[in-house]
Short mmCIF file of C-alpha atoms and ligand atoms in Angstrom, two decimals:
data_model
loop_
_atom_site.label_atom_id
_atom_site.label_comp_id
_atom_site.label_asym_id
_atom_site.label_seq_id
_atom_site.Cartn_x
_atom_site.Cartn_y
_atom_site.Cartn_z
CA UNK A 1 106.71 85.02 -137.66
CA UNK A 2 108.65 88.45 -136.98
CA UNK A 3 106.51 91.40 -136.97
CA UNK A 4 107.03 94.47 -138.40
CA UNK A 5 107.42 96.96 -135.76
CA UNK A 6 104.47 99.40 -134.93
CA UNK A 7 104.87 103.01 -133.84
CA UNK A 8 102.49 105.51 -133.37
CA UNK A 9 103.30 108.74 -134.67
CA UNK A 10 101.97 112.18 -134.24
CA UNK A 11 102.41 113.01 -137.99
CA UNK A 12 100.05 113.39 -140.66
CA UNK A 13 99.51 109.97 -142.60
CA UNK A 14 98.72 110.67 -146.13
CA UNK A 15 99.46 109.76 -149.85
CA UNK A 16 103.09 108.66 -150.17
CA UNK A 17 105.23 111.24 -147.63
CA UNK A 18 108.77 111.12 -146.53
CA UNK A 19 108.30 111.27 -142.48
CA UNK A 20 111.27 112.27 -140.15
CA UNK A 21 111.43 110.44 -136.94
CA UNK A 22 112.28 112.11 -133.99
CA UNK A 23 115.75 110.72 -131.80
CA UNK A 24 113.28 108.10 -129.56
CA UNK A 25 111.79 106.76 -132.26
CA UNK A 26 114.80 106.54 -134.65
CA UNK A 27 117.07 104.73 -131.45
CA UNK A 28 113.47 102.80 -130.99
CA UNK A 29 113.56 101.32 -134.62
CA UNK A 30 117.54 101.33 -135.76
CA UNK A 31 119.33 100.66 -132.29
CA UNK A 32 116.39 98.67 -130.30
CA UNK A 33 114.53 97.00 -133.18
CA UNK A 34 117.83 96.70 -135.09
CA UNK A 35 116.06 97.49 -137.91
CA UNK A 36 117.90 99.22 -141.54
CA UNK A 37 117.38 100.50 -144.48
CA UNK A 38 114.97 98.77 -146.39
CA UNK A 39 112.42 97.42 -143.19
CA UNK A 40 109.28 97.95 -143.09
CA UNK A 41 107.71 99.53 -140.52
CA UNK A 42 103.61 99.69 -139.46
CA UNK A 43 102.65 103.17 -138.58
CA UNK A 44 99.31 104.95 -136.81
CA UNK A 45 98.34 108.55 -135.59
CA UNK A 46 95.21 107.78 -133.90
CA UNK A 47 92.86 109.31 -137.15
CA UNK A 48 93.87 107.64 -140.13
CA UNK A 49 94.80 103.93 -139.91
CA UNK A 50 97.30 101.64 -139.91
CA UNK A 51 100.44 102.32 -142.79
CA UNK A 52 103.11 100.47 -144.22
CA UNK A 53 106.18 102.81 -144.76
CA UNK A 54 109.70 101.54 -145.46
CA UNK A 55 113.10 103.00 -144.03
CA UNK A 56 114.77 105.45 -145.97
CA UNK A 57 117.52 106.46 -144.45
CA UNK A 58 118.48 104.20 -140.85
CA UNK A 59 120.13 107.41 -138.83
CA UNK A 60 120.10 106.59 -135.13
CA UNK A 61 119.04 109.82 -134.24
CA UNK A 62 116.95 111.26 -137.38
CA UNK A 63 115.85 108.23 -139.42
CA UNK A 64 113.34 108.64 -142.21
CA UNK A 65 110.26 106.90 -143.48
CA UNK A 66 108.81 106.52 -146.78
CA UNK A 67 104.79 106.08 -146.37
CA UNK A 68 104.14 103.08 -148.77
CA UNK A 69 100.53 102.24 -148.20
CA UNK A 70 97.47 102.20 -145.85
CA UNK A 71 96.61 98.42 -144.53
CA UNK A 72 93.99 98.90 -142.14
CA UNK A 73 91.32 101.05 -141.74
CA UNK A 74 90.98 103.61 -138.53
CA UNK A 75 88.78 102.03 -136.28
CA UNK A 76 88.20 102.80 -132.41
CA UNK A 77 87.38 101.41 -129.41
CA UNK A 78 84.07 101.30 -127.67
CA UNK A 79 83.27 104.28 -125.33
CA UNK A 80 84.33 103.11 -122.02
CA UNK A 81 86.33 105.03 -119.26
CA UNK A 82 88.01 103.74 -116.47
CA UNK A 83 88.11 105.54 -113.31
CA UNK A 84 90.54 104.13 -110.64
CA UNK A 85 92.09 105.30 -107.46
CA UNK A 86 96.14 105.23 -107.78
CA UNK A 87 97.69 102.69 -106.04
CA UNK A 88 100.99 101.90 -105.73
CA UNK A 89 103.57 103.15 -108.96
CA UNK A 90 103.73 99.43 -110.33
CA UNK A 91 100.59 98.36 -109.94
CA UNK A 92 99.04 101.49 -110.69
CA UNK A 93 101.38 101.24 -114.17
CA UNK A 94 100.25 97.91 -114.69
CA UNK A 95 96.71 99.18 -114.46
CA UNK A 96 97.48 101.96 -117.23
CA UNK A 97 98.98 98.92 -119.68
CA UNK A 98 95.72 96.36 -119.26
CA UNK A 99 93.53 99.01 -119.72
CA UNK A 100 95.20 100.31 -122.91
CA UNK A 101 95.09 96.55 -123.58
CA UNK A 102 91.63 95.78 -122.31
CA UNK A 103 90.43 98.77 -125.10
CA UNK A 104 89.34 101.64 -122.62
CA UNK A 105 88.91 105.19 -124.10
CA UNK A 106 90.03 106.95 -121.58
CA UNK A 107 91.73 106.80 -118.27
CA UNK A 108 90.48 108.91 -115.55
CA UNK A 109 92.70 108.89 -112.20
CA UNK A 110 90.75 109.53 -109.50
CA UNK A 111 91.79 110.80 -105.51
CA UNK A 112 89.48 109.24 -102.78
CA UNK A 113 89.13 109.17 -98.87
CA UNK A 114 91.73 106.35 -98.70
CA UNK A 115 93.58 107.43 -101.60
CA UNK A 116 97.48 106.24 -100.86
CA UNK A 117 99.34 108.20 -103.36
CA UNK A 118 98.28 111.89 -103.95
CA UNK A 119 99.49 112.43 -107.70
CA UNK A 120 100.29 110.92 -110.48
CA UNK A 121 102.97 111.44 -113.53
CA UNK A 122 100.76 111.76 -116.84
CA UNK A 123 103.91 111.45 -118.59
CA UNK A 124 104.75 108.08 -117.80
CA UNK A 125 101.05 107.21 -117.70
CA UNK A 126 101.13 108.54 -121.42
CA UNK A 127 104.46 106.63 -122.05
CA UNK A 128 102.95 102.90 -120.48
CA UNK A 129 99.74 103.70 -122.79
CA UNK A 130 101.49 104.02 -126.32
CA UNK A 131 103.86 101.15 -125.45
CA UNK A 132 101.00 99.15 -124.82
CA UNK A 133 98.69 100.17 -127.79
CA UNK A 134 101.44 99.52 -130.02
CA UNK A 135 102.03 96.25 -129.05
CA UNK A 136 98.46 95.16 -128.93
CA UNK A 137 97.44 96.77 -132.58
CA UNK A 138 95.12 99.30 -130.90
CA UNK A 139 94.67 101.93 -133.70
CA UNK A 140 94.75 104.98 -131.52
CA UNK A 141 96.05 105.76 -127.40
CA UNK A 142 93.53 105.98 -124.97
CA UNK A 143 93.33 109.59 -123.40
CA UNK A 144 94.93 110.08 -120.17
CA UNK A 145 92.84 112.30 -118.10
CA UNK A 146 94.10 114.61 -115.36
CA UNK A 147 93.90 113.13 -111.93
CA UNK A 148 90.60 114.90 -109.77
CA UNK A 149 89.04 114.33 -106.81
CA UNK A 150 86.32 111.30 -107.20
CA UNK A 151 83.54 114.08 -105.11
CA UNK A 152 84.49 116.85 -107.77
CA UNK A 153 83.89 114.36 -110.91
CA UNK A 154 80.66 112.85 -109.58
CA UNK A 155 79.51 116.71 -109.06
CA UNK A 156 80.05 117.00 -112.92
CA UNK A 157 78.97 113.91 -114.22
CA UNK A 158 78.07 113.39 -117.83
CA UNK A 159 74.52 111.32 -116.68
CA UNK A 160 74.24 109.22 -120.14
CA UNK A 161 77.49 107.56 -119.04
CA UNK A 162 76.54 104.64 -116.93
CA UNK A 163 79.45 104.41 -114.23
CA UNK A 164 79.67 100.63 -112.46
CA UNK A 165 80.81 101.16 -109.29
CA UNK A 166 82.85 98.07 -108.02
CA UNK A 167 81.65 97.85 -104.56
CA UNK A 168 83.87 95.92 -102.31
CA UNK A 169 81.67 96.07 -99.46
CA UNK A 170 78.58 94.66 -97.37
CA UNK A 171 76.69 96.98 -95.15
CA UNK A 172 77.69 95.60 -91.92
CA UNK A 173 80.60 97.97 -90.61
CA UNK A 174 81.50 95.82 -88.20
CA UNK A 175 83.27 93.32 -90.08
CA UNK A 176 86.05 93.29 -92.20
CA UNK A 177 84.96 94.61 -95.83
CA UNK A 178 81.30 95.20 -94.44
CA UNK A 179 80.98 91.79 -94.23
CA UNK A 180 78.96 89.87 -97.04
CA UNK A 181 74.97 91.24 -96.33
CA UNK A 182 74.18 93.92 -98.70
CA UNK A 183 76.38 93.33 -101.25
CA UNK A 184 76.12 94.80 -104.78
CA UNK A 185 74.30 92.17 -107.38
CA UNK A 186 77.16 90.14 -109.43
CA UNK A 187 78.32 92.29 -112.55
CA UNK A 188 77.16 89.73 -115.07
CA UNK A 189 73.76 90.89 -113.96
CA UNK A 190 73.80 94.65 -114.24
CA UNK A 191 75.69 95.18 -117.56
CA UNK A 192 73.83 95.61 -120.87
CA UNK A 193 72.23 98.73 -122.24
CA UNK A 194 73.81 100.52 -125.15
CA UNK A 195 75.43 103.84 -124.38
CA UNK A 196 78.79 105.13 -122.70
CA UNK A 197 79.74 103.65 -119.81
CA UNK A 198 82.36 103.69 -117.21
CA UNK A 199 83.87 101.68 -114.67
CA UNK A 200 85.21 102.56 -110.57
CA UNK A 201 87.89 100.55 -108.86
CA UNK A 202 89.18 102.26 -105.42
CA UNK A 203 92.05 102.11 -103.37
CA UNK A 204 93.89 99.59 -101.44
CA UNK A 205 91.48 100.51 -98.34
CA UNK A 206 88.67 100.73 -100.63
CA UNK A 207 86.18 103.10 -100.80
CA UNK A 208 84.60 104.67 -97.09
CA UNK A 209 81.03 104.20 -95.92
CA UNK A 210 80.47 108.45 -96.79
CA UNK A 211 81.50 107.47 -100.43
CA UNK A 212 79.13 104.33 -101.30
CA UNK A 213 76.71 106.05 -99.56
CA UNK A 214 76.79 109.03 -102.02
CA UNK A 215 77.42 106.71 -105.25
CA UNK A 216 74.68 104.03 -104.03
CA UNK A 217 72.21 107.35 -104.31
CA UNK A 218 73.45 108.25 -107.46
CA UNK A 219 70.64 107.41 -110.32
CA UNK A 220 73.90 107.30 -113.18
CA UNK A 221 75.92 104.96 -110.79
CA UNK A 222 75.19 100.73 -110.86
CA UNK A 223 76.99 99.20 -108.23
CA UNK A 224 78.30 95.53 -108.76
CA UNK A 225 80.29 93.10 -106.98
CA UNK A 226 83.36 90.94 -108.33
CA UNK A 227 82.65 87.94 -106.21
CA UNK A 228 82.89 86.97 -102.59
CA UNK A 229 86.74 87.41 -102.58
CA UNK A 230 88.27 90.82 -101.91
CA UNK A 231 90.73 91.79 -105.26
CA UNK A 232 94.09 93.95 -105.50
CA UNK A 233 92.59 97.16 -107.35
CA UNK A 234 94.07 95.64 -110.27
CA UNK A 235 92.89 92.79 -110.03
CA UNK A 236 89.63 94.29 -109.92
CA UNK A 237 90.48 96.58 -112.86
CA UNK A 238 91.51 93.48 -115.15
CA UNK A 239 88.31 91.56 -113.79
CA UNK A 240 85.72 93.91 -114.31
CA UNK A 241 86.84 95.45 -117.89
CA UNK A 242 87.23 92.24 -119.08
CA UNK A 243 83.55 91.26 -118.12
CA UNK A 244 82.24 94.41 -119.72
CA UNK A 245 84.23 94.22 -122.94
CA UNK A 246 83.07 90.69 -123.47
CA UNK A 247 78.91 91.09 -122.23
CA UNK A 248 78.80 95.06 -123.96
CA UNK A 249 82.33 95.71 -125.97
CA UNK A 250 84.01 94.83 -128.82
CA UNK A 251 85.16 91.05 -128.23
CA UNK A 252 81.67 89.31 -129.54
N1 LIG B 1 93.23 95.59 -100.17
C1 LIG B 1 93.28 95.21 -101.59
C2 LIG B 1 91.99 95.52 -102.33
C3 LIG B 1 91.17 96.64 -101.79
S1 LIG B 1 89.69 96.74 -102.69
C4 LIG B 1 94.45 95.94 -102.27
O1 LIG B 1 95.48 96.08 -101.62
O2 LIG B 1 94.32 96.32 -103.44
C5 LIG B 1 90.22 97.69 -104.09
C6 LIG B 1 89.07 98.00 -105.02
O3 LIG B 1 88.88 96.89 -105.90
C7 LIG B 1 87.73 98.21 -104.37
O4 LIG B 1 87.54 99.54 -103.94
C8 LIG B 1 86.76 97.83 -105.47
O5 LIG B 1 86.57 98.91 -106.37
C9 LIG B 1 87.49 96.69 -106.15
N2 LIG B 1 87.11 95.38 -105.63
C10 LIG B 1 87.92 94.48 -105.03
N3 LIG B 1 87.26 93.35 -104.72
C11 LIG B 1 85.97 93.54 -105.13
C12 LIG B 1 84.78 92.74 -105.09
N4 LIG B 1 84.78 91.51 -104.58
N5 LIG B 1 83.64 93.27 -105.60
C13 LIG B 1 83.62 94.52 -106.13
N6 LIG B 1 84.71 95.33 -106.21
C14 LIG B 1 85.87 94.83 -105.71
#
């Protein structure tokens, strides 16, 4: 079963319109999709649903829509942000497309202690996102939010957002991870509540004693542990939105 193509588009999505598509788009749909005059193609802007419009006119570089009619109501996605330390560019891009999968709200780069990589390119973070909400029907992209120091957005904190801190570590710093006494309770067992919530995931080195020592004080923060096994951050990231969607999100 072929699929109509799905693009998000910036544009207004009313009553029956004739919508020009800019160059990427048009070489998306005609030379990629290899789609003519005649297709039908699924459109959404985020605010007003899903639409069926049909191609006018199949110019590579300024094709044109006709907006036939809406098929799916606007609907979001629960109010969950994910914070994460960038990791390496592949991984860290792989992190952007689960999340966008995994239905976060926003994405919230975030520079710690062990930090590897210093910036970011919200560009291609914004790029990875649509792709990915178009392919998995999301009605709207998840916001990319500039990259800030972790200390600087605790200092601000929004305190009705819950934010689960995936704690890698024990509290022995003698051994490797902090070893496994005083480890955070399993996630299972700290989730539920209503309300916004947010998830941490640190670096490759994880996060420094200084650092859980100021979340684990925090009255907003709920540290958790993923298991006895030490994850790649994204890993982690996959693991720990996908236990949160399913115990307080949108997959019951
Ligand atoms: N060295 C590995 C992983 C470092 S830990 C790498 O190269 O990616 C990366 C982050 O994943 C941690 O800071 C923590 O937020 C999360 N994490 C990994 N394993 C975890 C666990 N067992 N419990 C809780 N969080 C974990």
């Amino acid at each position: 079963m072929t699929t109509d193509p799905r693009l998000y588009l910036d544009q207004e999505l009313s009553s029956a319109a004739r919508l020009p598509l800019g160059r990427e788009e048009s070489h998306y749909l005609i030379n990629v999709m290899r789609r003519s005059a005649g297709d039908t193609v699924r459109l959404f802007n985020g605010r007003d649903g899903e639409w069926r419009a049909e191609i006018a006119d199949a110019n590579k570089k300024h094709a044109m829509l006709d907006l036939a009619e809406q098929t799916r109501q606007q609907a979001g996605v629960p109010d969950l942000d994910l914070l994460f330390a960038p990791v390496k560019r592949a991984k860290t891009d792989l992190i952007v497309e689960k999340a966008t999968e995994l239905g976060v709200k926003r994405i919230r780069p975030v520079t710690t202690t062990r930090t590897q990589s210093e910036r970011i390119n919200e560009d291609r973070f914004r790029s990875i996102a649509r792709e990915a909400a178009e392919q998995t029907e999301r009605l709207d992209l998840p916001e990319i939010v500039p990259l800030a120091k972790l200390d600087r957005v605790l200092d601000s904190w929004d305190e009705t957002r819950t934010l689960i801190y995936c704690d890698e570590a024990g509290d022995d710093g003698a051994r490797p991870w902090g070893g496994d006494d005083g480890r955070a309770a399993a996630m299972r067992d700290m989730l539920g509540g209503p309300g916004p919530a947010a998830i941490l995931i640190g670096p490759e080195g994880g996060f420094s004693p200084q650092e859980r020592d100021r979340l684990r004080q925090l009255d907003f923060v709920r540290p958790v542990s993923l298991g006895p096994r030490i994850l790649r951050a994204e890993t982690a990231a996959i693991a720990a939105l996908t236990l949160w969607q399913s115990a307080c999100g949108d997959w019951s």
